[in-house]
Structure formats: C-alpha cells, structure tokens
PDB file of C-alpha atoms in Angstrom:
ATOM      1  CA  MET A  11      46.201-126.474-134.355  1.00 47.00           C
ATOM      2  CA  ALA A  12      45.318-126.225-130.644  1.00 49.00           C
ATOM      3  CA  ARG A  13      45.404-122.456-130.837  1.00 51.00           C
ATOM      4  CA  LEU A  14      43.141-122.511-133.905  1.00 51.00           C
ATOM      5  CA  THR A  15      40.648-124.717-131.990  1.00 52.00           C
ATOM      6  CA  LEU A  16      40.642-122.332-129.063  1.00 51.00           C
ATOM      7  CA  LEU A  17      40.075-119.390-131.333  1.00 51.00           C
ATOM      8  CA  LEU A  18      37.114-121.045-133.001  1.00 52.00           C
ATOM      9  CA  ALA A  19      35.645-121.734-129.546  1.00 53.00           C
ATOM     10  CA  ALA A  20      36.240-118.105-128.580  1.00 49.00           C
ATOM     11  CA  LEU A  21      34.413-116.897-131.684  1.00 50.00           C
ATOM     12  CA  MET A  22      31.496-119.198-130.966  1.00 50.00           C
ATOM     13  CA  LEU A  23      31.175-117.440-127.604  1.00 45.00           C
ATOM     14  CA  ILE A  24      30.776-114.107-129.379  1.00 45.00           C
ATOM     15  CA  GLY A  25      27.585-115.376-131.033  1.00 46.00           C
ATOM     16  CA  CYS A  26      26.058-116.746-127.815  1.00 45.00           C
ATOM     17  CA  SER A  27      26.952-114.090-125.229  1.00 47.00           C
ATOM     18  CA  ARG A  28      26.507-110.390-124.795  1.00 63.00           C
ATOM     19  CA  HIS A  29      29.462-108.261-123.694  1.00 74.00           C
ATOM     20  CA  PRO A  30      30.458-104.585-123.932  1.00 86.00           C
ATOM     21  CA  ASP A  31      31.944-103.253-127.175  1.00 92.00           C
ATOM     22  CA  PRO A  32      35.621-102.581-126.437  1.00 93.00           C
ATOM     23  CA  TRP A  33      35.608 -99.800-129.034  1.00 95.00           C
ATOM     24  CA  ALA A  34      32.504 -98.054-127.614  1.00 95.00           C
ATOM     25  CA  GLU A  35      34.521 -95.030-126.505  1.00 95.00           C
ATOM     26  CA  ALA A  36      36.353 -94.623-129.792  1.00 96.00           C
ATOM     27  CA  PRO A  37      35.177 -91.496-131.663  1.00 96.00           C
ATOM     28  CA  PRO A  38      33.653 -92.661-135.005  1.00 94.00           C
ATOM     29  CA  GLU A  39      35.898 -90.436-137.107  1.00 94.00           C
ATOM     30  CA  LYS A  40      39.168 -91.793-135.607  1.00 96.00           C
ATOM     31  CA  LEU A  41      41.298 -94.590-136.945  1.00 97.00           C
ATOM     32  CA  ARG A  42      40.851 -97.649-134.789  1.00 98.00           C
ATOM     33  CA  VAL A  43      44.349 -98.923-133.954  1.00 98.00           C
ATOM     34  CA  LEU A  44      44.896-102.272-132.296  1.00 97.00           C
ATOM     35  CA  ALA A  45      48.303-103.171-130.874  1.00 98.00           C
ATOM     36  CA  SER A  46      49.275-106.733-130.053  1.00 96.00           C
ATOM     37  CA  PHE A  47      50.751-106.215-126.576  1.00 96.00           C
ATOM     38  CA  PRO A  48      51.988-103.416-124.228  1.00 98.00           C
ATOM     39  CA  PRO A  49      55.133-102.076-125.856  1.00 98.00           C
ATOM     40  CA  ILE A  50      53.471-101.920-129.234  1.00 98.00           C
ATOM     41  CA  TYR A  51      50.527-100.192-127.606  1.00 98.00           C
ATOM     42  CA  CYS A  52      52.790 -97.479-126.068  1.00 98.00           C
ATOM     43  CA  PHE A  53      54.518 -96.878-129.410  1.00 98.00           C
ATOM     44  CA  ALA A  54      51.207 -96.708-131.257  1.00 98.00           C
ATOM     45  CA  ALA A  55      49.510 -94.456-128.687  1.00 98.00           C
ATOM     46  CA  HIS A  56      52.319 -91.891-128.768  1.00 98.00           C
ATOM     47  CA  VAL A  57      52.334 -91.771-132.587  1.00 98.00           C
ATOM     48  CA  ALA A  58      48.643 -92.354-133.526  1.00 98.00           C
ATOM     49  CA  GLU A  59      46.820 -90.289-130.957  1.00 98.00           C
ATOM     50  CA  PRO A  60      44.934 -87.927-131.143  1.00 97.00           C
ATOM     51  CA  ASP A  61      44.242 -88.810-134.753  1.00 98.00           C
ATOM     52  CA  GLY A  62      43.687 -92.495-133.885  1.00 98.00           C
ATOM     53  CA  TYR A  63      42.232 -94.418-130.975  1.00 98.00           C
ATOM     54  CA  VAL A  64      44.463 -97.223-129.647  1.00 98.00           C
ATOM     55  CA  LEU A  65      43.674-100.449-127.783  1.00 97.00           C
ATOM     56  CA  ALA A  66      45.980-103.273-126.718  1.00 96.00           C
ATOM     57  CA  MET A  67      44.964-106.888-127.406  1.00 94.00           C
ATOM     58  CA  LEU A  68      47.108-108.622-124.789  1.00 91.00           C
ATOM     59  CA  THR A  69      47.539-106.967-121.402  1.00 92.00           C
ATOM     60  CA  GLY A  70      47.604-109.385-118.471  1.00 87.00           C
ATOM     61  CA  GLN A  71      48.851-112.295-120.568  1.00 86.00           C
ATOM     62  CA  GLY A  72      52.053-112.231-122.616  1.00 85.00           C
ATOM     63  CA  PRO A  73      52.519-113.488-126.209  1.00 88.00           C
ATOM     64  CA  HIS A  74      54.577-116.516-125.074  1.00 78.00           C
ATOM     65  CA  SER A  75      51.567-118.156-123.429  1.00 75.00           C
ATOM     66  CA  TYR A  76      48.618-116.552-125.219  1.00 81.00           C
ATOM     67  CA  LYS A  77      45.186-118.145-125.096  1.00 75.00           C
ATOM     68  CA  PRO A  78      42.457-116.497-127.151  1.00 71.00           C
ATOM     69  CA  ASN A  79      39.100-115.193-125.816  1.00 77.00           C
ATOM     70  CA  HIS A  80      36.001-113.537-127.230  1.00 80.00           C
ATOM     71  CA  ARG A  81      37.081-110.046-126.180  1.00 80.00           C
ATOM     72  CA  ASP A  82      40.260-110.287-128.300  1.00 86.00           C
ATOM     73  CA  ALA A  83      38.216-111.406-131.257  1.00 88.00           C
ATOM     74  CA  ASP A  84      35.917-108.439-130.780  1.00 88.00           C
ATOM     75  CA  ARG A  85      38.869-106.047-130.654  1.00 91.00           C
ATOM     76  CA  ALA A  86      40.247-107.515-133.888  1.00 94.00           C
ATOM     77  CA  LYS A  87      36.906-107.596-135.650  1.00 94.00           C
ATOM     78  CA  LYS A  88      36.281-103.860-135.309  1.00 94.00           C
ATOM     79  CA  ALA A  89      39.882-102.555-135.692  1.00 96.00           C
ATOM     80  CA  SER A  90      41.073-100.579-138.738  1.00 97.00           C
ATOM     81  CA  VAL A  91      44.769-101.441-138.375  1.00 98.00           C
ATOM     82  CA  PHE A  92      46.592-104.055-136.338  1.00 97.00           C
ATOM     83  CA  PHE A  93      50.228-103.442-135.326  1.00 98.00           C
ATOM     84  CA  TYR A  94      52.400-106.251-134.013  1.00 98.00           C
ATOM     85  CA  ASN A  95      56.023-106.906-133.147  1.00 98.00           C
ATOM     86  CA  GLY A  96      56.776-109.636-135.636  1.00 96.00           C
ATOM     87  CA  GLN A  97      59.712-112.037-135.871  1.00 96.00           C
ATOM     88  CA  THR A  98      57.240-114.855-135.130  1.00 93.00           C
ATOM     89  CA  LEU A  99      56.584-113.611-131.593  1.00 94.00           C
ATOM     90  CA  ASP A 100      52.980-112.548-132.204  1.00 94.00           C
ATOM     91  CA  ASP A 101      52.582-113.015-135.985  1.00 92.00           C
ATOM     92  CA  GLY A 102      50.418-116.112-135.701  1.00 89.00           C
ATOM     93  CA  ILE A 103      48.168-114.632-132.985  1.00 89.00           C
ATOM     94  CA  VAL A 104      47.432-111.614-135.209  1.00 91.00           C
ATOM     95  CA  GLU A 105      46.940-113.645-138.391  1.00 89.00           C
ATOM     96  CA  GLU A 106      44.531-116.062-136.764  1.00 87.00           C
ATOM     97  CA  LEU A 107      42.472-113.398-135.007  1.00 89.00           C
ATOM     98  CA  VAL A 108      42.113-111.288-138.177  1.00 88.00           C
ATOM     99  CA  ILE A 109      41.079-114.235-140.304  1.00 88.00           C
ATOM    100  CA  LEU A 110      38.715-115.882-137.833  1.00 84.00           C
ATOM    101  CA  SER A 111      37.076-112.653-136.734  1.00 90.00           C
ATOM    102  CA  ARG A 112      36.707-111.558-140.352  1.00 91.00           C
ATOM    103  CA  SER A 113      38.419-108.304-139.409  1.00 92.00           C
ATOM    104  CA  PRO A 114      39.003-105.641-142.087  1.00 92.00           C
ATOM    105  CA  ALA A 115      42.140-104.503-140.225  1.00 95.00           C
ATOM    106  CA  LYS A 116      45.341-104.004-142.189  1.00 96.00           C
ATOM    107  CA  LYS A 117      48.164-105.891-140.476  1.00 97.00           C
ATOM    108  CA  PHE A 118      51.572-104.251-139.985  1.00 98.00           C
ATOM    109  CA  ASP A 119      54.686-106.078-138.791  1.00 98.00           C
ATOM    110  CA  LEU A 120      56.858-103.407-137.049  1.00 98.00           C
ATOM    111  CA  SER A 121      60.010-105.534-137.229  1.00 98.00           C
ATOM    112  CA  ARG A 122      60.049-104.626-140.984  1.00 97.00           C
ATOM    113  CA  GLY A 123      61.569-101.345-139.877  1.00 97.00           C
ATOM    114  CA  VAL A 124      64.620-103.032-138.470  1.00 97.00           C
ATOM    115  CA  ALA A 125      67.448-103.924-140.854  1.00 95.00           C
ATOM    116  CA  LYS A 126      68.171-107.643-140.948  1.00 94.00           C
ATOM    117  CA  LYS A 127      71.832-106.979-140.114  1.00 95.00           C
ATOM    118  CA  ASP A 128      70.679-105.397-136.819  1.00 96.00           C
ATOM    119  CA  LEU A 129      68.697-108.482-135.711  1.00 97.00           C
ATOM    120  CA  ILE A 130      70.265-110.876-133.186  1.00 96.00           C
ATOM    121  CA  ALA A 131      70.423-114.483-134.272  1.00 93.00           C
ATOM    122  CA  VAL A 132      69.136-117.105-131.820  1.00 85.00           C
ATOM    123  CA  ALA A 133      69.979-120.786-131.439  1.00 68.00           C
ATOM    124  CA  PRO A 134      68.052-123.011-133.826  1.00 58.00           C
ATOM    125  CA  ASP A 135      66.499-124.939-130.901  1.00 50.00           C
ATOM    126  CA  HIS A 136      65.075-121.818-129.188  1.00 46.00           C
ATOM    127  CA  VAL A 137      61.355-122.427-128.506  1.00 46.00           C
ATOM    128  CA  CYS A 138      58.505-121.119-126.441  1.00 47.00           C
ATOM    129  CA  LEU A 139      56.842-122.903-123.545  1.00 44.00           C
ATOM    130  CA  ASP A 140      54.023-124.163-125.845  1.00 43.00           C
ATOM    131  CA  GLY A 141      56.585-125.525-128.389  1.00 43.00           C
ATOM    132  CA  CYS A 142      56.392-122.689-130.915  1.00 46.00           C
ATOM    133  CA  LYS A 143      59.666-121.549-132.497  1.00 47.00           C
ATOM    134  CA  HIS A 144      60.699-117.895-132.671  1.00 50.00           C
ATOM    135  CA  GLY A 145      62.450-118.202-135.976  1.00 65.00           C
ATOM    136  CA  ASP A 146      66.013-117.191-136.676  1.00 84.00           C
ATOM    137  CA  HIS A 147      66.184-113.987-134.687  1.00 93.00           C
ATOM    138  CA  ASP A 148      65.525-112.669-131.166  1.00 95.00           C
ATOM    139  CA  PRO A 149      62.078-111.111-131.336  1.00 96.00           C
ATOM    140  CA  HIS A 150      62.406-108.907-128.202  1.00 97.00           C
ATOM    141  CA  LEU A 151      63.199-105.809-130.256  1.00 98.00           C
ATOM    142  CA  TRP A 152      61.381-103.309-128.011  1.00 98.00           C
ATOM    143  CA  LEU A 153      63.840-103.888-125.155  1.00 98.00           C
ATOM    144  CA  GLY A 154      66.584-101.972-127.004  1.00 98.00           C
ATOM    145  CA  PRO A 155      65.739 -98.249-127.555  1.00 98.00           C
ATOM    146  CA  THR A 156      67.760 -98.247-130.770  1.00 98.00           C
ATOM    147  CA  ARG A 157      65.508-100.878-132.334  1.00 98.00           C
ATOM    148  CA  ALA A 158      62.398 -99.373-130.728  1.00 98.00           C
ATOM    149  CA  LYS A 159      63.113 -96.132-132.636  1.00 98.00           C
ATOM    150  CA  GLU A 160      63.161 -98.007-135.908  1.00 98.00           C
ATOM    151  CA  MET A 161      59.835 -99.650-135.021  1.00 98.00           C
ATOM    152  CA  VAL A 162      58.344 -96.261-134.267  1.00 98.00           C
ATOM    153  CA  ASP A 163      59.501 -94.940-137.608  1.00 98.00           C
ATOM    154  CA  GLN A 164      57.878 -97.917-139.316  1.00 98.00           C
ATOM    155  CA  LEU A 165      54.699 -97.398-137.379  1.00 98.00           C
ATOM    156  CA  ALA A 166      54.500 -93.726-138.538  1.00 98.00           C
ATOM    157  CA  ARG A 167      55.068 -94.728-142.158  1.00 98.00           C
ATOM    158  CA  ASP A 168      52.313 -97.383-141.946  1.00 98.00           C
ATOM    159  CA  LEU A 169      49.841 -94.973-140.331  1.00 98.00           C
ATOM    160  CA  ALA A 170      50.608 -92.357-143.053  1.00 98.00           C
ATOM    161  CA  GLU A 171      49.906 -94.932-145.709  1.00 98.00           C
ATOM    162  CA  VAL A 172      46.522 -95.863-144.210  1.00 98.00           C
ATOM    163  CA  ASP A 173      45.526 -92.333-143.206  1.00 98.00           C
ATOM    164  CA  PRO A 174      47.457 -89.850-145.480  1.00 98.00           C
ATOM    165  CA  ALA A 175      45.334 -86.917-144.263  1.00 98.00           C
ATOM    166  CA  HIS A 176      47.121 -87.069-140.854  1.00 98.00           C
ATOM    167  CA  ALA A 177      50.529 -88.165-142.154  1.00 98.00           C
ATOM    168  CA  GLU A 178      52.340 -85.061-140.973  1.00 98.00           C
ATOM    169  CA  GLY A 179      51.023 -85.448-137.438  1.00 98.00           C
ATOM    170  CA  TYR A 180      52.160 -89.114-137.309  1.00 98.00           C
ATOM    171  CA  ARG A 181      55.633 -88.181-138.517  1.00 98.00           C
ATOM    172  CA  GLN A 182      55.860 -85.335-136.008  1.00 98.00           C
ATOM    173  CA  ARG A 183      54.788 -87.343-133.036  1.00 98.00           C
ATOM    174  CA  ALA A 184      57.124 -90.223-134.034  1.00 98.00           C
ATOM    175  CA  GLY A 185      59.996 -87.744-134.011  1.00 98.00           C
ATOM    176  CA  GLU A 186      59.047 -86.469-130.592  1.00 98.00           C
ATOM    177  CA  TYR A 187      58.794 -89.988-129.159  1.00 98.00           C
ATOM    178  CA  LYS A 188      62.135 -90.963-130.711  1.00 98.00           C
ATOM    179  CA  GLN A 189      63.681 -88.060-128.772  1.00 98.00           C
ATOM    180  CA  LYS A 190      62.285 -89.615-125.576  1.00 98.00           C
ATOM    181  CA  LEU A 191      63.831 -92.926-126.601  1.00 98.00           C
ATOM    182  CA  ASP A 192      67.189 -91.195-127.172  1.00 98.00           C
ATOM    183  CA  GLU A 193      66.861 -89.685-123.678  1.00 98.00           C
ATOM    184  CA  LEU A 194      66.213 -93.170-122.296  1.00 98.00           C
ATOM    185  CA  LEU A 195      69.301 -94.490-124.097  1.00 98.00           C
ATOM    186  CA  ALA A 196      71.492 -91.669-122.723  1.00 98.00           C
ATOM    187  CA  TYR A 197      70.062 -92.131-119.247  1.00 98.00           C
ATOM    188  CA  GLY A 198      70.795 -95.854-119.157  1.00 98.00           C
ATOM    189  CA  ARG A 199      74.295 -95.514-120.553  1.00 98.00           C
ATOM    190  CA  ALA A 200      75.130 -92.893-117.919  1.00 98.00           C
ATOM    191  CA  LYS A 201      73.695 -94.982-115.077  1.00 97.00           C
ATOM    192  CA  LEU A 202      75.587 -98.119-116.122  1.00 97.00           C
ATOM    193  CA  ALA A 203      78.839 -96.397-117.048  1.00 95.00           C
ATOM    194  CA  GLY A 204      81.853 -97.932-115.248  1.00 92.00           C
ATOM    195  CA  LYS A 205      79.843-100.918-113.913  1.00 92.00           C
ATOM    196  CA  SER A 206      80.949-104.521-114.221  1.00 88.00           C
ATOM    197  CA  ALA A 207      77.790-105.396-116.107  1.00 93.00           C
ATOM    198  CA  LYS A 208      77.924-109.187-116.352  1.00 95.00           C
ATOM    199  CA  VAL A 209      74.609-110.810-115.684  1.00 96.00           C
ATOM    200  CA  ILE A 210      72.568-114.017-115.803  1.00 94.00           C
ATOM    201  CA  THR A 211      69.053-113.457-117.234  1.00 95.00           C
ATOM    202  CA  MET A 212      65.795-115.298-116.640  1.00 89.00           C
ATOM    203  CA  HIS A 213      65.313-116.176-120.298  1.00 84.00           C
ATOM    204  CA  GLU A 214      66.882-115.255-123.610  1.00 89.00           C
ATOM    205  CA  ALA A 215      65.169-111.877-124.055  1.00 93.00           C
ATOM    206  CA  LEU A 216      67.612-109.142-123.227  1.00 96.00           C
ATOM    207  CA  GLY A 217      69.969-109.244-126.233  1.00 97.00           C
ATOM    208  CA  TYR A 218      68.946-105.864-127.645  1.00 98.00           C
ATOM    209  CA  PHE A 219      68.955-104.262-124.211  1.00 98.00           C
ATOM    210  CA  ALA A 220      72.457-105.612-123.602  1.00 97.00           C
ATOM    211  CA  ARG A 221      73.675-104.360-126.956  1.00 97.00           C
ATOM    212  CA  ASP A 222      72.385-100.810-126.394  1.00 98.00           C
ATOM    213  CA  PHE A 223      73.643-100.521-122.793  1.00 97.00           C
ATOM    214  CA  GLY A 224      76.933-102.423-122.822  1.00 96.00           C
ATOM    215  CA  VAL A 225      75.695-105.356-120.689  1.00 97.00           C
ATOM    216  CA  GLU A 226      77.260-108.819-121.070  1.00 96.00           C
ATOM    217  CA  ILE A 227      74.809-111.696-120.757  1.00 96.00           C
ATOM    218  CA  VAL A 228      76.691-114.722-119.523  1.00 95.00           C
ATOM    219  CA  GLY A 229      73.774-117.171-119.552  1.00 93.00           C
ATOM    220  CA  SER A 230      70.074-117.643-119.025  1.00 91.00           C
ATOM    221  CA  ILE A 231      68.163-119.773-116.490  1.00 89.00           C
ATOM    222  CA  GLN A 232      65.356-120.706-118.908  1.00 81.00           C
ATOM    223  CA  LYS A 233      66.056-121.748-122.462  1.00 72.00           C
ATOM    224  CA  ILE A 234      62.270-122.120-122.827  1.00 69.00           C
ATOM    225  CA  PRO A 235      60.305-119.293-121.146  1.00 65.00           C
ATOM    226  CA  GLY A 236      58.563-120.629-118.078  1.00 61.00           C
ATOM    227  CA  GLN A 237      60.657-123.841-117.924  1.00 67.00           C
ATOM    228  CA  ASP A 238      63.619-124.005-115.539  1.00 68.00           C
ATOM    229  CA  SER A 239      67.025-125.418-116.381  1.00 68.00           C
ATOM    230  CA  ASP A 240      67.701-129.079-115.875  1.00 74.00           C
ATOM    231  CA  GLN A 241      70.428-130.223-113.551  1.00 79.00           C
ATOM    232  CA  LYS A 242      73.207-129.946-116.157  1.00 82.00           C
ATOM    233  CA  GLY A 243      72.008-126.555-117.278  1.00 79.00           C
ATOM    234  CA  PHE A 244      71.998-125.353-113.697  1.00 81.00           C
ATOM    235  CA  GLY A 245      75.464-126.671-113.098  1.00 88.00           C
ATOM    236  CA  ASP A 246      76.702-124.930-116.179  1.00 88.00           C
ATOM    237  CA  LEU A 247      75.279-121.601-114.933  1.00 87.00           C
ATOM    238  CA  PHE A 248      76.937-122.117-111.581  1.00 88.00           C
ATOM    239  CA  THR A 249      80.306-122.620-113.275  1.00 92.00           C
ATOM    240  CA  LEU A 250      79.842-119.622-115.542  1.00 89.00           C
ATOM    241  CA  CYS A 251      79.011-117.316-112.630  1.00 90.00           C
ATOM    242  CA  GLN A 252      82.269-118.288-110.945  1.00 90.00           C
ATOM    243  CA  GLU A 253      84.425-118.042-114.107  1.00 92.00           C
ATOM    244  CA  LYS A 254      82.993-114.814-115.507  1.00 92.00           C
ATOM    245  CA  GLY A 255      82.552-112.887-112.264  1.00 92.00           C
ATOM    246  CA  VAL A 256      78.758-112.546-112.556  1.00 94.00           C
ATOM    247  CA  ARG A 257      77.342-110.406-109.788  1.00 92.00           C
ATOM    248  CA  VAL A 258      73.659-109.989-110.804  1.00 96.00           C
ATOM    249  CA  ILE A 259      70.882-112.352-111.735  1.00 96.00           C
ATOM    250  CA  LEU A 260      68.020-110.548-113.589  1.00 96.00           C
ATOM    251  CA  VAL A 261      64.640-112.102-112.910  1.00 95.00           C
ATOM    252  CA  GLU A 262      61.288-111.340-114.573  1.00 92.00           C
ATOM    253  CA  PRO A 263      58.166-110.785-112.502  1.00 89.00           C
ATOM    254  CA  GLN A 264      56.143-113.198-114.690  1.00 81.00           C
ATOM    255  CA  TYR A 265      58.241-116.201-113.722  1.00 83.00           C
ATOM    256  CA  SER A 266      59.225-118.131-110.578  1.00 85.00           C
ATOM    257  CA  LEU A 267      62.268-116.991-108.568  1.00 89.00           C
ATOM    258  CA  SER A 268      63.046-120.474-107.307  1.00 90.00           C
ATOM    259  CA  GLN A 269      66.086-121.294-109.539  1.00 89.00           C
ATOM    260  CA  ALA A 270      67.512-117.759-109.286  1.00 92.00           C
ATOM    261  CA  GLU A 271      67.419-118.006-105.520  1.00 93.00           C
ATOM    262  CA  GLN A 272      68.801-121.476-105.599  1.00 92.00           C
ATOM    263  CA  LEU A 273      71.758-120.316-107.770  1.00 91.00           C
ATOM    264  CA  GLN A 274      72.294-117.350-105.506  1.00 93.00           C
ATOM    265  CA  ASN A 275      72.390-119.656-102.408  1.00 93.00           C
ATOM    266  CA  GLU A 276      74.799-122.109-104.024  1.00 90.00           C
ATOM    267  CA  LEU A 277      77.198-119.270-104.937  1.00 90.00           C
ATOM    268  CA  ARG A 278      76.938-117.878-101.416  1.00 92.00           C
ATOM    269  CA  LYS A 279      78.318-121.165-100.125  1.00 92.00           C
ATOM    270  CA  ARG A 280      81.430-120.419-102.157  1.00 89.00           C
ATOM    271  CA  GLU A 281      81.467-116.932-100.657  1.00 91.00           C
ATOM    272  CA  ILE A 282      80.408-115.397-103.983  1.00 90.00           C
ATOM    273  CA  VAL A 283      77.844-112.626-103.457  1.00 92.00           C
ATOM    274  CA  VAL A 284      75.383-112.381-106.332  1.00 94.00           C
ATOM    275  CA  LYS A 285      72.410-110.034-106.132  1.00 96.00           C
ATOM    276  CA  ILE A 286      68.965-110.660-107.660  1.00 97.00           C
ATOM    277  CA  ALA A 287      67.327-107.758-109.467  1.00 97.00           C
ATOM    278  CA  GLU A 288      64.008-107.534-111.209  1.00 97.00           C
ATOM    279  CA  PHE A 289      63.816-106.800-114.936  1.00 97.00           C
ATOM    280  CA  ASP A 290      60.350-106.373-116.364  1.00 97.00           C
ATOM    281  CA  THR A 291      60.322-107.290-120.075  1.00 96.00           C
ATOM    282  CA  PHE A 292      56.994-105.433-120.323  1.00 96.00           C
ATOM    283  CA  GLU A 293      55.228-108.263-122.068  1.00 94.00           C
ATOM    284  CA  THR A 294      52.256-107.669-119.706  1.00 94.00           C
ATOM    285  CA  ALA A 295      50.869-104.498-118.142  1.00 95.00           C
ATOM    286  CA  ALA A 296      47.925-103.196-116.171  1.00 94.00           C
ATOM    287  CA  ALA A 297      45.098-101.959-118.438  1.00 96.00           C
ATOM    288  CA  ASP A 298      41.434-101.181-118.271  1.00 95.00           C
ATOM    289  CA  LYS A 299      38.827-103.750-119.410  1.00 92.00           C
ATOM    290  CA  ASN A 300      38.974-102.489-123.018  1.00 93.00           C
ATOM    291  CA  GLY A 301      42.769-102.580-123.399  1.00 94.00           C
ATOM    292  CA  ARG A 302      43.693 -99.006-122.658  1.00 97.00           C
ATOM    293  CA  MET A 303      46.706 -98.184-120.470  1.00 97.00           C
ATOM    294  CA  ASP A 304      49.115 -95.387-119.590  1.00 98.00           C
ATOM    295  CA  LYS A 305      51.051 -94.766-122.817  1.00 98.00           C
ATOM    296  CA  ASN A 306      54.157 -93.758-120.823  1.00 98.00           C
ATOM    297  CA  LEU A 307      54.454 -97.165-119.175  1.00 98.00           C
ATOM    298  CA  TYR A 308      57.142 -98.371-121.557  1.00 98.00           C
ATOM    299  CA  LEU A 309      59.504 -95.491-120.786  1.00 98.00           C
ATOM    300  CA  GLU A 310      58.749 -95.740-117.017  1.00 98.00           C
ATOM    301  CA  THR A 311      59.282 -99.509-116.974  1.00 98.00           C
ATOM    302  CA  MET A 312      62.589 -99.314-118.854  1.00 98.00           C
ATOM    303  CA  ARG A 313      63.958 -96.590-116.516  1.00 98.00           C
ATOM    304  CA  LYS A 314      63.013 -98.719-113.524  1.00 98.00           C
ATOM    305  CA  ASN A 315      64.826-101.682-115.095  1.00 98.00           C
ATOM    306  CA  ILE A 316      67.916 -99.593-115.616  1.00 98.00           C
ATOM    307  CA  ASP A 317      67.798 -98.195-112.069  1.00 98.00           C
ATOM    308  CA  ARG A 318      67.437-101.628-110.486  1.00 98.00           C
ATOM    309  CA  LEU A 319      70.295-103.080-112.558  1.00 98.00           C
ATOM    310  CA  ALA A 320      72.558-100.109-111.811  1.00 97.00           C
ATOM    311  CA  GLU A 321      71.886-100.359-108.071  1.00 97.00           C
ATOM    312  CA  ALA A 322      72.608-104.116-108.001  1.00 97.00           C
ATOM    313  CA  LEU A 323      75.856-104.005-110.046  1.00 95.00           C
ATOM    314  CA  PRO A 324      79.187-103.442-108.301  1.00 88.00           C
TER     315      PRO A 324
END
C-alpha cells in the first residue's frame, strides 16, 4: 500500500513538472525495451539490439529497496515491452508501474524460462528489508550462468513473439550471448578448482552462483537484506566458521561491512584467519540519466567476483 501511494505521488509529479524524455534517443522504428534492473538490461541489450532500444528502470537503487519516481513512470509509459526477473523480486514494481502509468508495454517474467525443479527453495520466513516476501524460491537467478542462459532463451522467445520480423536476429544473438555465459562458467570453474570454497555470505543471494561453481555457503550475515544478525545469529555464525573451516566472508558493496569485520576480528582472536572479499550481486550499476549502461557489465562484474573469491580462498 505504501509503495502504491508513492507511485501515485510520482505520477502526479509527471503532470506538474517538465523533464527530458528518457526515450528521446530511441529511433522511432525500433522496439522500446525496458528492463527492470541491471542484469536484465545486459541480457536484453545483447539480444534485442540493434533491432530494439533498451533502457534500464532501476540503476542506482536495487529492487530490494525500490522507491518510485516520475522518471521510472515515464520509462514505463513509453515502453513497448517490459522484461523483469520474476520470482516476486521485481514483479510488483513492474505491475504497479505499468498499470499506474497506463503503459501499453507487454510484461515478460524471465524466470518462466527456468524449470521449477531448477529453482532453489528458500526458508518460509525469508523477507526483504521493507517486509515483502520473495515467495518460495530464491529469485537471484542471474547470479548463476546456467540459469542466466535459460533467461536469455526466454527473452529471445518473447522478443520474437512481439516482433516476429526480427525473430531470427533475436535467436542468433541469444545464442552468441549464451556462448559468452558458457565461457564465464568455464572460467569460474577453472579459477575455483581445487579451492576449499566454504564461505559466509552477506545475505541469502548466492545460491545459484554456489551451485554453478561448487561453492558451499555455510551461512549468511543478513537474513533480511540490509539488516544485520542479532546477537544469537552472530554467535551461530561464529560457531559455524570454526566448525566448517570457513576462510572467506563475501560482502556486498551495497551494505555495511561492520558485522563482517566484527566476525573476522572475533575469529582472529581464536587464531582463525578469515579473509573478506567483495561480491557484487549487480543489483545496481552506473548508468546515464536515461537508464543506458555498458551491456558487458554483467560479464565483467561476474568475472571480477570470481577473481576476488579465487584470490581470497586458500
């Protein structure tokens, strides 16, 4: 309800303020493709362009803590298609923006391309910082290249449905991008081969990454993104690190390092050396004012994640 109220306020701003059209640079003959946040943008840009013109809705703010604004409503209002991750991560955001902006955009949930048996179940009490639930499955599909490939396939099928005249181009470019995802998968497995890959994560987001690259997630600092563990939860993590031989804590640049550093210091007192390494879940990214960014950022970010983890692991 609070999000709906904010969206209505954002749409009122559209009527009383003048601001640049985010689609002004889109050639009129091209399909206007809106992606919910950075990984979906990168997938869409590789597959849709040059037959489509792609913008991202969220760039500097992730879907866990989204607050609407008039620019997002403008992007939605003038889009032809709207791609999103799904699994209740960004579904509500997309639905509300399309309805309230009266957008003609067709909405496509890319998680439809992933078989239900391949989804990772989450605890029934898993919630976001604002209290929203993620549903029955981990929504962070893009962090595993295997699932990302299935999302790319679904994206190409959806584009072909909307724009059959360019269907062959969409299929071809999806195939080329999937090869790059295969290369990423091979790269990561080679870099992490032979490592004792037991880690603590910042929040419960890396299940698909762990599955693809043979990483064991022993525990997470934040059960709710943005909210640190309580005293009992912290104590449990401390015990797990000792019992399981954890040597790396993966932290995300969007969140505070305080508890990761505290855990590291407490373990050091027991002469247990645990390194802290950054893992960017790519929920935010640098973009221009309209929502355009480097379409290779997903691949580059994932390689950097792999490199940092490999360097930190014994």
